[in-house]
Short mmCIF file of C-alpha atoms and ligand atoms in Angstrom, two decimals:
data_model
loop_
_atom_site.label_atom_id
_atom_site.label_comp_id
_atom_site.label_asym_id
_atom_site.label_seq_id
_atom_site.Cartn_x
_atom_site.Cartn_y
_atom_site.Cartn_z
CA MET A 1 18.55 -2.40 -12.89
CA ASN A 2 20.56 -1.59 -9.79
CA GLU A 3 19.66 -2.76 -6.34
CA ALA A 4 17.95 0.03 -4.42
CA ASP A 5 20.39 2.06 -2.39
CA PRO A 6 18.89 1.43 1.03
CA SER A 7 21.01 3.97 2.88
CA LEU A 8 18.48 6.81 2.91
CA ALA A 9 15.55 4.56 3.74
CA GLN A 10 17.56 3.03 6.57
CA ALA A 11 18.60 6.44 7.86
CA VAL A 12 14.96 7.55 7.91
CA GLU A 13 14.01 4.32 9.64
CA ALA A 14 16.71 4.79 12.27
CA VAL A 15 15.63 8.35 13.03
CA VAL A 16 11.97 7.40 13.25
CA ASP A 17 12.66 4.35 15.38
CA GLU A 18 14.87 6.34 17.72
CA ALA A 19 11.88 8.52 18.51
CA PRO A 20 10.45 7.67 21.91
CA PHE A 21 7.21 6.08 20.65
CA PRO A 22 5.32 7.80 23.46
CA LEU A 23 1.84 6.78 22.37
CA VAL A 24 2.36 3.11 21.67
CA SER A 25 4.70 2.58 24.64
CA ALA A 26 2.29 4.25 27.03
CA ALA A 27 -0.64 2.36 25.57
CA PHE A 28 1.24 -0.92 26.00
CA LEU A 29 2.08 -0.06 29.59
CA GLN A 30 -1.50 0.87 30.33
CA ALA A 31 -2.95 -2.21 28.65
CA PHE A 32 -0.52 -4.83 29.95
CA GLY A 33 0.96 -3.30 33.11
CA ARG A 34 4.64 -3.36 32.14
CA PRO A 35 6.88 -1.75 29.48
CA PRO A 36 7.22 -3.37 26.04
CA GLU A 37 10.28 -5.42 25.07
CA ALA A 38 10.42 -4.27 21.44
CA LEU A 39 9.18 -1.35 19.36
CA SER A 40 8.90 -0.97 15.62
CA SER A 41 7.16 1.02 12.94
CA ALA A 42 6.38 0.93 9.22
CA PRO A 43 4.92 3.55 6.88
CA GLY A 44 1.85 3.60 4.69
CA ARG A 45 2.43 4.28 1.02
CA VAL A 46 0.90 6.03 -1.93
CA ASN A 47 1.32 4.56 -5.38
CA LEU A 48 2.21 7.26 -7.92
CA LEU A 49 1.88 5.08 -11.02
CA GLY A 50 1.38 1.40 -11.77
CA GLU A 51 -2.13 0.56 -10.56
CA HIS A 52 -3.41 -3.02 -10.86
CA THR A 53 -0.08 -4.03 -12.40
CA ASP A 54 1.45 -5.87 -9.45
CA TYR A 55 -0.66 -9.02 -9.77
CA ASN A 56 0.22 -9.00 -13.48
CA ASP A 57 3.95 -9.26 -12.68
CA GLY A 58 4.34 -5.63 -13.78
CA PHE A 59 5.91 -2.38 -12.63
CA VAL A 60 4.91 -0.03 -9.80
CA LEU A 61 6.12 3.30 -8.44
CA PRO A 62 5.09 3.91 -4.81
CA VAL A 63 6.45 6.39 -2.28
CA ALA A 64 6.20 6.10 1.52
CA ILE A 65 3.92 8.56 3.30
CA PRO A 66 4.81 10.26 6.61
CA GLN A 67 2.11 8.36 8.52
CA ARG A 68 3.27 5.17 10.22
CA THR A 69 1.94 2.20 12.13
CA ARG A 70 3.79 1.58 15.39
CA VAL A 71 3.90 -1.69 17.28
CA ALA A 72 4.96 -2.43 20.86
CA LEU A 73 5.43 -6.05 21.83
CA GLY A 74 6.38 -8.22 24.78
CA GLN A 75 6.08 -11.82 25.96
CA ALA A 76 2.68 -12.56 27.52
CA SER A 77 2.39 -14.06 31.00
CA GLY A 78 -0.75 -16.06 30.22
CA PRO A 79 -1.49 -18.70 27.57
CA LEU A 80 -3.11 -16.35 25.02
CA THR A 81 -1.73 -13.75 22.63
CA ARG A 82 -3.42 -10.39 23.21
CA VAL A 83 -3.50 -7.71 20.51
CA GLN A 84 -4.76 -4.25 21.27
CA ALA A 85 -5.61 -1.92 18.37
CA GLN A 86 -5.66 1.70 19.54
CA VAL A 87 -7.51 3.04 16.51
CA LEU A 88 -10.28 0.48 16.89
CA GLY A 89 -10.41 0.50 20.70
CA THR A 90 -10.43 -3.31 20.58
CA THR A 91 -8.34 -6.10 22.07
CA ALA A 92 -8.32 -9.54 20.45
CA HIS A 93 -7.31 -12.71 22.34
CA PHE A 94 -6.25 -15.85 20.53
CA SER A 95 -4.15 -18.96 20.86
CA HIS A 96 -1.68 -20.50 18.45
CA ASP A 97 -4.17 -22.92 16.87
CA GLN A 98 -7.30 -20.78 17.10
CA PRO A 99 -7.35 -17.91 14.55
CA PRO A 100 -9.00 -14.76 15.94
CA THR A 101 -12.49 -13.81 14.84
CA GLU A 102 -11.73 -10.06 14.73
CA PRO A 103 -10.74 -9.22 11.13
CA PHE A 104 -7.92 -6.83 12.13
CA ALA A 105 -6.29 -9.48 14.33
CA ARG A 106 -6.06 -11.90 11.39
CA TYR A 107 -3.31 -9.76 9.87
CA VAL A 108 -1.34 -10.07 13.11
CA TYR A 109 -2.13 -13.76 13.54
CA GLY A 110 -0.93 -14.33 9.95
CA CYS A 111 2.38 -12.61 10.66
CA LEU A 112 2.91 -14.75 13.78
CA ARG A 113 2.16 -17.95 11.87
CA LEU A 114 4.51 -16.96 9.04
CA ALA A 115 7.20 -16.18 11.61
CA GLU A 116 6.80 -19.68 13.02
CA GLU A 117 7.00 -21.16 9.53
CA ALA A 118 10.29 -19.28 9.17
CA GLY A 119 11.57 -21.21 12.20
CA LEU A 120 10.83 -18.89 15.12
CA ALA A 121 9.49 -20.58 18.26
CA LEU A 122 7.05 -17.97 19.49
CA PRO A 123 5.68 -17.70 23.02
CA PRO A 124 2.25 -16.05 23.53
CA LEU A 125 2.71 -12.30 23.03
CA ASP A 126 1.18 -9.03 24.13
CA ILE A 127 1.01 -6.57 21.24
CA CYS A 128 -0.18 -2.99 21.06
CA ILE A 129 -0.78 -1.21 17.72
CA ALA A 130 -1.03 2.56 17.23
CA SER A 131 -1.24 4.18 13.81
CA ASP A 132 -1.91 7.41 11.99
CA VAL A 133 -2.10 5.68 8.59
CA PRO A 134 -5.70 6.14 7.43
CA LEU A 135 -7.45 2.77 7.32
CA GLY A 136 -9.08 1.43 4.19
CA VAL A 137 -8.54 4.32 1.76
CA GLY A 138 -5.76 2.85 -0.37
CA LEU A 139 -2.72 4.04 1.61
CA SER A 140 -1.93 0.51 2.67
CA SER A 141 -2.59 0.44 6.39
CA SER A 142 -2.80 -3.35 6.18
CA ALA A 143 0.76 -3.71 4.85
CA ALA A 144 2.04 -1.13 7.35
CA LEU A 145 0.51 -3.24 10.11
CA GLU A 146 2.04 -6.48 8.82
CA VAL A 147 5.48 -5.00 8.23
CA ALA A 148 5.48 -3.27 11.65
CA VAL A 149 4.52 -6.53 13.41
CA LEU A 150 7.23 -8.48 11.58
CA ARG A 151 9.80 -5.76 12.33
CA ALA A 152 8.87 -5.94 16.02
CA LEU A 153 9.45 -9.72 15.94
CA ARG A 154 12.78 -9.14 14.15
CA ALA A 155 13.81 -6.68 16.85
CA ARG A 156 12.63 -8.80 19.80
CA PHE A 157 13.95 -12.15 18.61
CA ALA A 158 16.95 -10.98 16.52
CA THR A 159 15.77 -12.98 13.52
CA GLY A 160 17.98 -11.26 10.97
CA TRP A 161 15.21 -11.21 8.34
CA ASP A 162 15.96 -8.72 5.57
CA ASP A 163 13.40 -6.23 4.29
CA VAL A 164 12.49 -8.27 1.22
CA GLN A 165 11.92 -11.39 3.37
CA ILE A 166 9.68 -9.32 5.61
CA ALA A 167 7.69 -8.04 2.60
CA ARG A 168 7.22 -11.57 1.28
CA MET A 169 6.11 -12.87 4.69
CA ALA A 170 3.73 -9.93 5.06
CA GLN A 171 2.16 -10.61 1.66
CA ARG A 172 1.64 -14.28 2.50
CA ALA A 173 0.13 -13.34 5.87
CA GLU A 174 -2.42 -11.14 4.09
CA ILE A 175 -3.26 -13.72 1.43
CA GLU A 176 -3.32 -16.83 3.60
CA HIS A 177 -4.72 -15.46 6.85
CA ALA A 178 -6.61 -12.23 6.06
CA GLY A 179 -8.03 -13.71 2.85
CA VAL A 180 -6.96 -10.85 0.55
CA ARG A 181 -5.33 -12.01 -2.70
CA CYS A 182 -2.98 -9.04 -2.85
CA GLY A 183 0.12 -8.56 -4.99
CA ILE A 184 3.50 -7.63 -3.49
CA LEU A 185 3.29 -3.85 -4.09
CA ASP A 186 1.99 -2.76 -0.69
CA GLN A 187 4.31 -4.87 1.42
CA MET A 188 7.43 -4.05 -0.63
CA ALA A 189 6.52 -0.36 -0.44
CA SER A 190 6.00 -0.40 3.32
CA SER A 191 9.18 -2.40 3.85
CA LEU A 192 11.50 -0.63 1.37
CA ALA A 193 10.13 2.72 0.17
CA ASP A 194 11.12 6.07 1.61
CA PRO A 195 9.18 9.34 1.72
CA PHE A 196 11.57 11.37 -0.42
CA GLN A 197 12.07 9.14 -3.44
CA ALA A 198 9.78 6.79 -5.33
CA LEU A 199 10.52 3.06 -5.32
CA PHE A 200 10.58 1.71 -8.86
CA LEU A 201 9.85 -1.99 -8.47
CA ASP A 202 9.63 -4.87 -10.92
CA THR A 203 7.11 -7.06 -9.11
CA ARG A 204 8.25 -10.19 -10.98
CA SER A 205 11.97 -10.09 -10.18
CA LEU A 206 11.71 -7.70 -7.20
CA GLU A 207 14.55 -5.71 -8.78
CA ARG A 208 14.18 -2.14 -7.68
CA ARG A 209 15.76 1.26 -7.45
CA LEU A 210 14.91 4.57 -5.85
CA VAL A 211 13.84 7.28 -8.28
CA PRO A 212 13.87 10.96 -7.27
CA LEU A 213 10.58 12.82 -7.59
CA PRO A 214 10.67 15.33 -10.47
CA SER A 215 12.43 18.45 -9.32
CA GLY A 216 10.15 21.07 -7.76
CA ALA A 217 7.31 18.57 -7.33
CA ALA A 218 5.54 17.35 -4.18
CA ILE A 219 2.78 14.88 -3.40
CA LEU A 220 -0.78 15.67 -2.32
CA VAL A 221 -3.25 12.94 -1.34
CA LEU A 222 -6.97 13.58 -0.89
CA ASP A 223 -9.55 11.11 0.37
CA SER A 224 -12.73 11.14 -1.70
CA GLY A 225 -14.73 10.08 1.35
CA ILE A 226 -16.33 7.33 -0.77
CA SER A 227 -15.93 4.02 1.02
CA ARG A 228 -14.50 1.25 -1.12
CA SER A 229 -17.58 -0.92 -0.91
CA LEU A 230 -16.93 -2.91 -4.08
CA ALA A 231 -13.18 -3.00 -3.71
CA THR A 232 -12.82 -6.66 -2.75
CA SER A 233 -15.30 -8.15 -5.21
CA GLY A 234 -14.21 -5.83 -8.04
CA TYR A 235 -10.55 -6.55 -7.32
CA ASN A 236 -11.02 -10.30 -7.47
CA GLU A 237 -13.02 -9.98 -10.71
CA ARG A 238 -10.29 -7.87 -12.34
CA ARG A 239 -7.64 -10.37 -11.28
CA ALA A 240 -9.62 -13.19 -12.88
CA GLU A 241 -10.08 -11.14 -16.07
CA CYS A 242 -6.34 -10.48 -16.27
CA GLU A 243 -5.57 -14.17 -15.84
CA ALA A 244 -8.04 -15.01 -18.60
CA ALA A 245 -6.53 -12.32 -20.86
CA ALA A 246 -2.98 -13.58 -20.28
CA GLN A 247 -4.05 -17.14 -21.01
CA ALA A 248 -5.81 -16.11 -24.22
CA LEU A 249 -2.68 -14.22 -25.32
CA GLY A 250 -0.48 -17.23 -24.48
CA VAL A 251 1.71 -15.45 -21.92
CA ALA A 252 2.48 -16.19 -18.28
CA ALA A 253 1.28 -12.74 -17.23
CA LEU A 254 0.15 -9.52 -18.95
CA ARG A 255 3.56 -8.09 -18.09
CA ASP A 256 4.89 -10.16 -20.97
CA VAL A 257 2.96 -8.12 -23.56
CA ASP A 258 4.16 -4.64 -24.40
CA ASP A 259 2.25 -3.84 -27.58
CA PRO A 260 -1.22 -2.55 -26.62
CA ALA A 261 -2.48 -3.47 -30.12
CA ARG A 262 -2.33 -7.14 -29.11
CA ALA A 263 -5.14 -6.55 -26.64
CA ALA A 264 -7.53 -5.79 -29.53
CA ALA A 265 -7.70 -9.49 -30.39
CA LEU A 266 -9.37 -10.29 -27.06
CA PRO A 267 -13.13 -10.38 -26.46
CA ALA A 268 -14.65 -7.52 -24.42
CA PRO A 269 -14.06 -6.64 -21.63
CA LEU A 270 -10.73 -8.51 -21.57
CA ASP A 271 -9.44 -6.28 -24.38
CA ARG A 272 -9.90 -3.16 -22.26
CA ARG A 273 -8.53 -4.77 -19.09
CA ALA A 274 -5.39 -5.95 -20.88
CA ARG A 275 -4.93 -2.56 -22.58
CA HIS A 276 -4.94 -0.86 -19.18
CA VAL A 277 -2.27 -3.15 -17.79
CA ILE A 278 -0.06 -2.93 -20.89
CA THR A 279 -0.25 0.86 -21.15
CA GLU A 280 0.10 1.32 -17.38
CA ASN A 281 3.33 -0.69 -17.34
CA ALA A 282 4.64 1.51 -20.16
CA ARG A 283 3.75 4.63 -18.15
CA VAL A 284 5.70 3.39 -15.12
CA LEU A 285 8.74 2.58 -17.25
CA GLN A 286 8.63 6.02 -18.84
CA ALA A 287 8.30 7.81 -15.49
CA ALA A 288 11.04 5.73 -13.87
CA ALA A 289 13.44 6.58 -16.69
CA GLY A 290 13.37 10.15 -15.36
CA VAL A 291 10.93 12.76 -16.68
CA ASP A 292 10.08 16.34 -15.73
CA ALA A 293 7.08 17.17 -13.57
CA GLU A 294 4.83 18.07 -16.53
CA THR A 295 5.47 14.75 -18.23
CA PHE A 296 5.06 12.82 -14.98
CA GLY A 297 1.75 14.61 -14.39
CA ALA A 298 0.54 13.82 -17.90
CA LEU A 299 1.32 10.14 -17.25
CA MET A 300 -0.76 10.28 -14.06
CA ASN A 301 -3.67 11.85 -15.95
CA ALA A 302 -3.43 9.14 -18.61
CA SER A 303 -3.34 6.51 -15.86
CA HIS A 304 -6.60 7.83 -14.42
CA ALA A 305 -8.28 7.88 -17.83
CA SER A 306 -7.21 4.26 -18.32
CA LEU A 307 -8.39 3.19 -14.85
CA ARG A 308 -11.73 4.87 -15.50
CA GLY A 309 -12.36 3.85 -19.11
CA ASP A 310 -10.49 0.60 -19.65
CA TYR A 311 -10.19 -0.90 -16.18
CA GLU A 312 -13.50 0.51 -14.89
CA VAL A 313 -12.47 0.81 -11.25
CA SER A 314 -13.37 4.45 -10.69
CA VAL A 315 -16.62 5.92 -9.38
CA PRO A 316 -18.20 9.30 -10.35
CA PRO A 317 -17.20 11.28 -7.21
CA LEU A 318 -13.56 10.16 -7.61
CA ASP A 319 -13.65 11.15 -11.29
CA TRP A 320 -15.03 14.53 -10.30
CA LEU A 321 -12.34 15.09 -7.65
CA VAL A 322 -9.52 13.99 -9.96
CA ALA A 323 -10.79 16.23 -12.79
CA ARG A 324 -11.07 19.16 -10.39
CA LEU A 325 -7.51 18.58 -9.16
CA GLN A 326 -6.26 18.41 -12.73
CA ARG A 327 -7.72 21.88 -13.41
CA GLU A 328 -6.18 23.50 -10.33
CA PRO A 329 -3.13 25.72 -11.05
CA GLY A 330 0.03 24.10 -9.71
CA VAL A 331 -1.20 20.52 -10.27
CA PHE A 332 0.88 18.62 -12.82
CA GLY A 333 -1.38 15.58 -12.79
CA ALA A 334 -3.77 13.54 -10.66
CA ARG A 335 -5.35 10.11 -10.54
CA LEU A 336 -7.11 7.69 -8.24
CA THR A 337 -4.70 5.60 -6.20
CA GLY A 338 -5.18 2.17 -4.65
CA ALA A 339 -7.61 -0.46 -5.90
CA GLY A 340 -10.32 2.09 -6.77
CA PHE A 341 -14.11 1.93 -6.29
CA GLY A 342 -13.65 4.86 -3.87
CA GLY A 343 -10.78 5.77 -1.57
CA ALA A 344 -8.03 8.27 -2.23
CA CYS A 345 -6.52 10.16 -5.14
CA VAL A 346 -2.97 11.43 -5.54
CA ALA A 347 -1.73 14.58 -7.27
CA LEU A 348 1.74 15.68 -8.31
CA CYS A 349 1.94 19.39 -7.45
CA ALA A 350 4.36 22.26 -7.71
CA ALA A 351 6.05 22.28 -4.29
CA ASP A 352 5.62 26.04 -3.95
CA ARG A 353 1.86 25.77 -4.63
CA LEU A 354 1.25 22.68 -2.49
CA ALA A 355 -0.21 24.46 0.53
CA ALA A 356 -2.78 26.34 -1.57
CA ILE A 357 -4.26 23.45 -3.57
CA ALA A 358 -6.35 21.27 -1.26
CA GLU A 359 -8.59 23.94 0.22
CA PRO A 360 -10.31 25.31 -2.92
CA VAL A 361 -10.55 21.81 -4.41
CA LEU A 362 -12.17 20.33 -1.29
CA ALA A 363 -14.50 23.35 -1.00
CA ASP A 364 -15.76 22.77 -4.54
CA TYR A 365 -16.08 19.05 -3.79
CA ALA A 366 -18.18 19.89 -0.71
CA ALA A 367 -20.41 22.11 -2.89
CA GLU A 368 -21.08 18.94 -4.92
CA GLY A 369 -22.37 17.34 -1.72
CA GLU A 370 -19.29 15.18 -1.05
CA GLN A 371 -17.01 15.25 1.99
CA GLY A 372 -13.33 14.86 1.20
CA ARG A 373 -10.26 15.44 3.34
CA GLN A 374 -6.54 15.99 2.92
CA LEU A 375 -4.41 12.99 3.94
CA VAL A 376 -0.90 13.93 2.75
CA PRO A 377 1.02 16.09 3.49
P1 LIG B 401 -5.68 -0.30 3.25
O1 LIG B 401 -4.56 -1.28 3.35
O2 LIG B 401 -5.75 0.37 1.92
O3 LIG B 401 -5.70 0.69 4.35
P2 LIG B 401 -7.20 -2.69 3.67
O4 LIG B 401 -8.66 -2.99 3.55
O5 LIG B 401 -6.26 -3.50 2.87
O6 LIG B 401 -7.03 -1.12 3.38
O7 LIG B 401 -6.75 -2.85 5.19
C1 LIG B 401 -7.47 -2.20 6.21
C2 LIG B 401 -7.65 -3.17 7.36
O8 LIG B 401 -6.37 -3.49 7.96
C3 LIG B 401 -8.47 -2.58 8.48
O9 LIG B 401 -9.86 -2.73 8.25
C4 LIG B 401 -7.98 -3.40 9.67
O10 LIG B 401 -8.58 -4.67 9.70
C5 LIG B 401 -6.51 -3.61 9.36
N1 LIG B 401 -5.68 -2.56 9.98
C6 LIG B 401 -4.83 -1.73 9.36
N2 LIG B 401 -4.22 -0.90 10.22
C7 LIG B 401 -4.68 -1.19 11.44
C8 LIG B 401 -4.44 -0.68 12.76
N3 LIG B 401 -3.59 0.32 12.98
N4 LIG B 401 -5.10 -1.25 13.79
C9 LIG B 401 -5.95 -2.27 13.56
N5 LIG B 401 -6.23 -2.78 12.35
C10 LIG B 401 -5.62 -2.27 11.29
MG1 LIG B 402 -4.36 -3.06 2.26
#
């Protein structure tokens, strides 16, 4: 596998970061009474294929979304770090050795601690966060926040961290300080993906390359409006099941099995869980090898069926929305995206039909008594 060609992603980054950041700069000025010393941003992401594979050392295929989290940062005059979150209307105050009580500030605190572990002597900071990445629907606002904070530190203190280092630090911040046992998918996607090509990533080796979207295809993301109430508990349970399945099969991780028939030897429900991971990895590899839009869409449909039946992380309204999308002319394929138990779904659509798809689908969804919304484009 080749190293990803970072030139396009970097060009996008440069253009976006040259933008004047009016909202976050003004918010910083208003909150702290002086201009910021560094600005940064990082995108959310939508995963096209490869769900629940990253903590099994497997393959994923995310693409960056246009929405970004922006961070403005400067040295604080007082003894405390202050973090203002525009979307929450909240400011958290904390010191080096006293983790904040506000959950959102733990992501930031984690990034600062990881930066110190990497050798940076940090003064107390003032930080302002503005974002149009939807929170908590599976588009990875948490990783966008972490990566944007670490990029702001890189800019302010000239640390020279590369994008993979930033992704690894961001993942550790989320695991060790926000208490989420996440894989590396979200942070690698926010740090390295671009909005025009998918990032094919081997989460074991971190080898990666950019893969063009099938020609004539474009991405649509709809929020089911179902909050991911069981996401954390269900996620941790699935992780434990995968570890048990790998142990029973005598492999380091389910990534090391590529024949789905081997899963049949496991007791239920480990057989179904393992089958999802094994077949999902195969779907990512097939898509990344380069397929047309119809084939890519069929792989997405198969991924949803596997997430629903074998991995059991869907919920009825999401199934309804995905099935409705799959029936809409111009949709090549659709599936839930993110951890599941609610949240968003993603569809691969004919680019020339893209603008006409969401409205009738969401109208029918509303007639079912559910409130969805379009998130991308
Ligand atoms: P996802 O990453 O799919 O959006 P998570 O539950 O992993 O969902 O992360 C969402 C959490 O991340 C929020 O509840 C909040 O604590 C934090 N967060 C993300 N973006 C922001 C932001 N712009 N401002 C404040 N907190 C944020
Ligand atoms: Mg997250």
